[in-house]
PDB file of C-alpha atoms and ligand atoms in Angstrom:
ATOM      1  CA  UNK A   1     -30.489  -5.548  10.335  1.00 54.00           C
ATOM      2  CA  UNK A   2     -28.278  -5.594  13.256  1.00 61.00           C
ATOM      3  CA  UNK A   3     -27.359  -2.631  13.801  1.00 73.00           C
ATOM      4  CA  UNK A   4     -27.713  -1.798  17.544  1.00 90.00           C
ATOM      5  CA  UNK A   5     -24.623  -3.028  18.004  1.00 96.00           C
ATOM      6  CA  UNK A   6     -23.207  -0.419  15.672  1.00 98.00           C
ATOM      7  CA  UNK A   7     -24.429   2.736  18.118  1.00 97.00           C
ATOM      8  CA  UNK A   8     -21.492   4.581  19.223  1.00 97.00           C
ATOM      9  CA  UNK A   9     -21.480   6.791  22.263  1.00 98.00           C
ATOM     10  CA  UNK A  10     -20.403  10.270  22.142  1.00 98.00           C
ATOM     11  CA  UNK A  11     -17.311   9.353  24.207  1.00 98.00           C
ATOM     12  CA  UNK A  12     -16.589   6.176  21.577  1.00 98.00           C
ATOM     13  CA  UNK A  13     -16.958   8.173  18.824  1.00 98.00           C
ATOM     14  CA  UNK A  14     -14.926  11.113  19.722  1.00 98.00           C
ATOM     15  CA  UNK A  15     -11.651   8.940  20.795  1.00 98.00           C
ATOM     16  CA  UNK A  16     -12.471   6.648  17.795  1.00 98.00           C
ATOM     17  CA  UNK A  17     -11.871   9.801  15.286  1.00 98.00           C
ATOM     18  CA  UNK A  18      -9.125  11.397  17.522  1.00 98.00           C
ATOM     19  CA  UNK A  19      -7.200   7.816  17.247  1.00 98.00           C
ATOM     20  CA  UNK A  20      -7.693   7.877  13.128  1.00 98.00           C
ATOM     21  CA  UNK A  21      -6.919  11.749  12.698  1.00 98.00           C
ATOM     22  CA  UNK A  22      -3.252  11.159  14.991  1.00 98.00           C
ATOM     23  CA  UNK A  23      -2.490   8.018  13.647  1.00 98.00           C
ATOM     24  CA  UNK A  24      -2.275   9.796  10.190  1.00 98.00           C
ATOM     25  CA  UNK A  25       0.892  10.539  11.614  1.00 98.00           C
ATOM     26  CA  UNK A  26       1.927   7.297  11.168  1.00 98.00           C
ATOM     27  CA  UNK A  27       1.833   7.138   7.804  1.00 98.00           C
ATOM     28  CA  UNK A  28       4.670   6.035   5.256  1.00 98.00           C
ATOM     29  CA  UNK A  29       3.705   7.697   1.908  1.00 98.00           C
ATOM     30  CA  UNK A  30       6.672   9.559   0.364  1.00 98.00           C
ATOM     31  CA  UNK A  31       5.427   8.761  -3.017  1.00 98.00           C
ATOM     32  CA  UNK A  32       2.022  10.382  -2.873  1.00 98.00           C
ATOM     33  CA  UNK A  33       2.479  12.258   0.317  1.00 98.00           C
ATOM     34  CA  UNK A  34      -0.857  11.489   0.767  1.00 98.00           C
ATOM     35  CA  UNK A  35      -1.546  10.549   4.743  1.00 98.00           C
ATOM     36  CA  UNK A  36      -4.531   8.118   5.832  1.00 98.00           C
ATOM     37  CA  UNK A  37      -5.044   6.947   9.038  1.00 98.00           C
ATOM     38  CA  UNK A  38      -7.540   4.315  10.615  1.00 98.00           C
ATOM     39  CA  UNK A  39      -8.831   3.090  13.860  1.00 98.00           C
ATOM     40  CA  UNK A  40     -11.091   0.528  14.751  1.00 98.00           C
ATOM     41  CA  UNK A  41     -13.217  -0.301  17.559  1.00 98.00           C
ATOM     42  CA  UNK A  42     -13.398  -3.621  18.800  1.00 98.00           C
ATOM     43  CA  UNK A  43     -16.693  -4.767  20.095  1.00 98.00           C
ATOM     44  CA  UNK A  44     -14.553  -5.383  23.466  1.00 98.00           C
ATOM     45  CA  UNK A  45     -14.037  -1.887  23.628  1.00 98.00           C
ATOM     46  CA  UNK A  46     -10.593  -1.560  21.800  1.00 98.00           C
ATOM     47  CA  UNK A  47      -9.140   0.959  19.697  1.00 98.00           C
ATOM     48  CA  UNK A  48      -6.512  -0.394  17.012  1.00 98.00           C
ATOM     49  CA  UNK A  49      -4.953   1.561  14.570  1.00 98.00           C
ATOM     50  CA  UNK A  50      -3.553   1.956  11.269  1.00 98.00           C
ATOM     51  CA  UNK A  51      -2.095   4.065   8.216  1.00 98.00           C
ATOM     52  CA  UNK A  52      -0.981   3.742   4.594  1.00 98.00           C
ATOM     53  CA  UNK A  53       2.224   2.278   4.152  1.00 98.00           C
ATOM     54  CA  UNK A  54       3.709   3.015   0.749  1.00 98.00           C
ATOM     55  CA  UNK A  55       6.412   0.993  -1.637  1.00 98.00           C
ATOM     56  CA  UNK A  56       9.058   2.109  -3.933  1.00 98.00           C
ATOM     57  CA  UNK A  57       6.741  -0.405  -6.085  1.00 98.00           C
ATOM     58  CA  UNK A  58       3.956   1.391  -6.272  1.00 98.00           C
ATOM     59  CA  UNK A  59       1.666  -1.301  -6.109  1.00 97.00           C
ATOM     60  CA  UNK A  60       2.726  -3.332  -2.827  1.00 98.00           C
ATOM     61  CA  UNK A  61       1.538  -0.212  -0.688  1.00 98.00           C
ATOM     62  CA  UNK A  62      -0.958  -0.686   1.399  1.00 98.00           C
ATOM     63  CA  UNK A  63      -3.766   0.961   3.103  1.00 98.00           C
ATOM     64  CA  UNK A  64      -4.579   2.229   5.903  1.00 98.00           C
ATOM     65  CA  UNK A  65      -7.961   0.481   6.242  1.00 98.00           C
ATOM     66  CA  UNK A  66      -6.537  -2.722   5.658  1.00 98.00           C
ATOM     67  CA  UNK A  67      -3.579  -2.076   7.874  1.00 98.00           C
ATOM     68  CA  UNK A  68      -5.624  -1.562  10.539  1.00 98.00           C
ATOM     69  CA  UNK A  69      -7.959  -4.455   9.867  1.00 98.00           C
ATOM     70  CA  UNK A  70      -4.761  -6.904   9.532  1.00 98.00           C
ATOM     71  CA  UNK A  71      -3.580  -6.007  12.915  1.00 98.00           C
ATOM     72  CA  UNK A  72      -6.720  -6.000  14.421  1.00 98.00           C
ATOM     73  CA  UNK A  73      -7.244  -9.765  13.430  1.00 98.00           C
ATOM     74  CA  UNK A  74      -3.870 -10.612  14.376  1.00 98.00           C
ATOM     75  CA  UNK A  75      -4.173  -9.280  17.620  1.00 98.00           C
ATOM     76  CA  UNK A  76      -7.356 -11.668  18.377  1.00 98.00           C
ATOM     77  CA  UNK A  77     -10.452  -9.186  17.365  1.00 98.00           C
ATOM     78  CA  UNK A  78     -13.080 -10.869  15.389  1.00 97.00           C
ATOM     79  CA  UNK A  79     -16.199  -8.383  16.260  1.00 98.00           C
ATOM     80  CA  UNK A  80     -15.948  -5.000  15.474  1.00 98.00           C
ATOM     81  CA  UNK A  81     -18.123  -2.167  16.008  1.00 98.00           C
ATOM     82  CA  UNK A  82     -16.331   0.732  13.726  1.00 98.00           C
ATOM     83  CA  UNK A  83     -14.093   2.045  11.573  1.00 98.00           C
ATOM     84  CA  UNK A  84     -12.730   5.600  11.254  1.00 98.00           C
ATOM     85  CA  UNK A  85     -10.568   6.577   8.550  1.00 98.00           C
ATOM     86  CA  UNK A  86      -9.157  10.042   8.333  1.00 98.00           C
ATOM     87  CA  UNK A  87      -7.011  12.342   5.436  1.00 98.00           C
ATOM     88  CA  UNK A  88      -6.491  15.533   4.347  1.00 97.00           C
ATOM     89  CA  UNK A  89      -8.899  16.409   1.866  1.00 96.00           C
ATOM     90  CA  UNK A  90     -12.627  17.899   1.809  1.00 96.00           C
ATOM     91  CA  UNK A  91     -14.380  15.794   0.791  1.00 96.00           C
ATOM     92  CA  UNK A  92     -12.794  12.885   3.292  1.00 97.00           C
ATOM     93  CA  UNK A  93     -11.228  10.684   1.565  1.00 95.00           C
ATOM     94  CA  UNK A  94     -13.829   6.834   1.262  1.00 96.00           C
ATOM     95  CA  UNK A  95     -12.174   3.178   1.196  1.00 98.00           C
ATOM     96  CA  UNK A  96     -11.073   2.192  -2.110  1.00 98.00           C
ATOM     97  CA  UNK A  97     -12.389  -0.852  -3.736  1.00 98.00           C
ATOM     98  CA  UNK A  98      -9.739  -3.220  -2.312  1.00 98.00           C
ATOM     99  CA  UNK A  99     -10.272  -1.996   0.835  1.00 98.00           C
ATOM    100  CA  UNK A 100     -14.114  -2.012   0.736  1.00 98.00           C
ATOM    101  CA  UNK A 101     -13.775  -5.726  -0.198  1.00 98.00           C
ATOM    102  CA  UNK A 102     -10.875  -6.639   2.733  1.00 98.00           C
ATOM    103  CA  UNK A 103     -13.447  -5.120   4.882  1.00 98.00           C
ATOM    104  CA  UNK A 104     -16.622  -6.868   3.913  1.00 98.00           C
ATOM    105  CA  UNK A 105     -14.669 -10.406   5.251  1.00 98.00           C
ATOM    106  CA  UNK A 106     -14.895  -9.039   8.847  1.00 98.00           C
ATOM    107  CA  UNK A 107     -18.325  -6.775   8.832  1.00 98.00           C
ATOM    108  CA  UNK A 108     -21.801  -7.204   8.573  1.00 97.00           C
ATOM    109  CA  UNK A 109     -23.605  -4.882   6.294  1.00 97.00           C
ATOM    110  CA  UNK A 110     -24.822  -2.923   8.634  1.00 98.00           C
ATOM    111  CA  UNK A 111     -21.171  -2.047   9.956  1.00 98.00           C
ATOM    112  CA  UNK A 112     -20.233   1.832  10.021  1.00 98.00           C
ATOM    113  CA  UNK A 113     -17.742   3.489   8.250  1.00 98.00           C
ATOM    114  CA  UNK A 114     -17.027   7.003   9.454  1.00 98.00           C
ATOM    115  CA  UNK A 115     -15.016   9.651   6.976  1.00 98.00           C
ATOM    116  CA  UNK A 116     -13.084  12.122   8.531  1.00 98.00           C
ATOM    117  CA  UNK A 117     -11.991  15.420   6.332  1.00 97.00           C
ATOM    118  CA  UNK A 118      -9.274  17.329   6.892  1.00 95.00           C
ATOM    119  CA  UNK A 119     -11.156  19.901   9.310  1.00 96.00           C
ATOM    120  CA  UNK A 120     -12.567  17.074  11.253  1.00 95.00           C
ATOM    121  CA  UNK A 121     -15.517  16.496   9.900  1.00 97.00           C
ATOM    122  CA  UNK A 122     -17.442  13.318   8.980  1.00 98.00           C
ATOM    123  CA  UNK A 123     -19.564  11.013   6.500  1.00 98.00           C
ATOM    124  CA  UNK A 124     -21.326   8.143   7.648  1.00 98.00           C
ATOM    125  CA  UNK A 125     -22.270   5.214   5.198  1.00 98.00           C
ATOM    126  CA  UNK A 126     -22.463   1.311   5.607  1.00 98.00           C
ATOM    127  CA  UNK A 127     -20.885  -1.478   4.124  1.00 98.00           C
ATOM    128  CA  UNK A 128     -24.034  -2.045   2.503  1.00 98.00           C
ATOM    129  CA  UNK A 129     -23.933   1.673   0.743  1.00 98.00           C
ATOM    130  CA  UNK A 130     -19.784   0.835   0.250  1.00 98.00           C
ATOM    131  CA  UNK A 131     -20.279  -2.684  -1.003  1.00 98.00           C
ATOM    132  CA  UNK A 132     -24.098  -3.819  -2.576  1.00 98.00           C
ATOM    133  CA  UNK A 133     -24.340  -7.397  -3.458  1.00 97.00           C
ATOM    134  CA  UNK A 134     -20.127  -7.981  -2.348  1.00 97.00           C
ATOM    135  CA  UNK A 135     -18.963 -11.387  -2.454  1.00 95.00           C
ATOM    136  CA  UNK A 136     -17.803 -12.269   0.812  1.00 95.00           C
ATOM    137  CA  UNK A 137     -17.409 -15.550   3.253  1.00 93.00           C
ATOM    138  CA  UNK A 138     -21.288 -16.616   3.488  1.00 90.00           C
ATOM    139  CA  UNK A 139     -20.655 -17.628  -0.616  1.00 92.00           C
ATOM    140  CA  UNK A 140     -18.356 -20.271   0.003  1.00 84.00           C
ATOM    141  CA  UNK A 141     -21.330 -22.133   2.466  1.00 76.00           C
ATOM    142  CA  UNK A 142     -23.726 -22.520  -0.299  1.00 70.00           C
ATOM    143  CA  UNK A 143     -22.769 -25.703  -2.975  1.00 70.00           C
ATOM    144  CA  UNK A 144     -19.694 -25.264  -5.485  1.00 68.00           C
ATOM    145  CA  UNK A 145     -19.508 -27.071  -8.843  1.00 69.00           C
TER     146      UNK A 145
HETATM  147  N1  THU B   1      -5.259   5.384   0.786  1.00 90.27           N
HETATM  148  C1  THU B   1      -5.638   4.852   1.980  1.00 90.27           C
HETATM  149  O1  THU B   1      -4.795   4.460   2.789  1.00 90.27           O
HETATM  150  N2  THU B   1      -6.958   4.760   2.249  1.00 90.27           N
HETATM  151  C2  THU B   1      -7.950   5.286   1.481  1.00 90.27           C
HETATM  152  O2  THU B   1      -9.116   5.213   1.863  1.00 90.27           O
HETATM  153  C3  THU B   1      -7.620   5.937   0.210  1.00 90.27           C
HETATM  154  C4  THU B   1      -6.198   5.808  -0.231  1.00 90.27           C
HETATM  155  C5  THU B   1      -3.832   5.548   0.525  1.00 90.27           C
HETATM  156  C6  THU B   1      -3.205   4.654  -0.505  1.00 90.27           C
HETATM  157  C7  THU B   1      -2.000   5.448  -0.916  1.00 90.27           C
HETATM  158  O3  THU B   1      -0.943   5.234   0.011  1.00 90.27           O
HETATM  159  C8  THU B   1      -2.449   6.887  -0.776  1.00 90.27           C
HETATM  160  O4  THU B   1      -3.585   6.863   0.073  1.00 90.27           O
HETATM  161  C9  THU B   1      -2.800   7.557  -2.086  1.00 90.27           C
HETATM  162  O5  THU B   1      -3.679   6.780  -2.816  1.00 90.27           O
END
């Protein structure tokens, strides 16, 4: 697997989680009052962020991970190196499934997902731990009926 380009330094990884743990912050969730935040690091050596953003219909909020993913492809990022995401709870909170799946589009399975708990500290795992056998854009090369 690839995953050399997946090594964070000590100085990466320490702003990366510092970025996801403030930008929980930023969070709009007055319905479950539960706060995420995200950031990514761009292969370039950017840090984007993101955090839940709730609705008043329950079902049109959105989060964090995928805010954070959205903006970072709208900004021009297409190579990523990690994600941090970052709540209150012990255990940390993990992607849900939606999330592990709007993910998979823009990772490799070797891409790492770091899980920060509310005292700051972490889980590691892979897309390929988050998401085994995931459908993703590599299907649509192969024939279609
Ligand atoms: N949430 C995230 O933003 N990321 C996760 O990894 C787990 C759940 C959000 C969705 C919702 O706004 C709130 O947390 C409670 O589910």
């Amino acid at each position: 697997m690839d995953s050399s380009k997946y090594n964070l330094s000590a100085q990466e990884l320490q702003t990366l989680s510092s970025k996801a743990i403030s930008a929980k912050a930023a969070a709009y969730c007055p319905y479950s009052k539960f706060r995420v935040g995200a950031c990514i690091l761009t292969q370039s050596g950017e840090y984007v962020i993101g955090a839940n953003v709730e609705n008043a219909s329950y079902p049109v909020g959105t989060c964090a991970e995928r805010v954070a993913f959205a903006t970072a492809i709208v900004s021009g990022h297409h190579d990523f190196k990690a994600i941090a995401v970052a709540s209150d709870t012990k255990p940390p909170a993990s992607p849900c499934g939606m999330c592990r799946q709007f993910l998979n589009e823009f990772t490799t399975p070797a891409f790492p997902v770091y899980m920060y708990d509310s005292e700051g500290n972490y889980q590691v795992k892979t897309m390929q731990e988050l998401l085994p056998d995931s459908f993703g854009p590599e299907d649509f090369a192969g024939e279609r009926a």
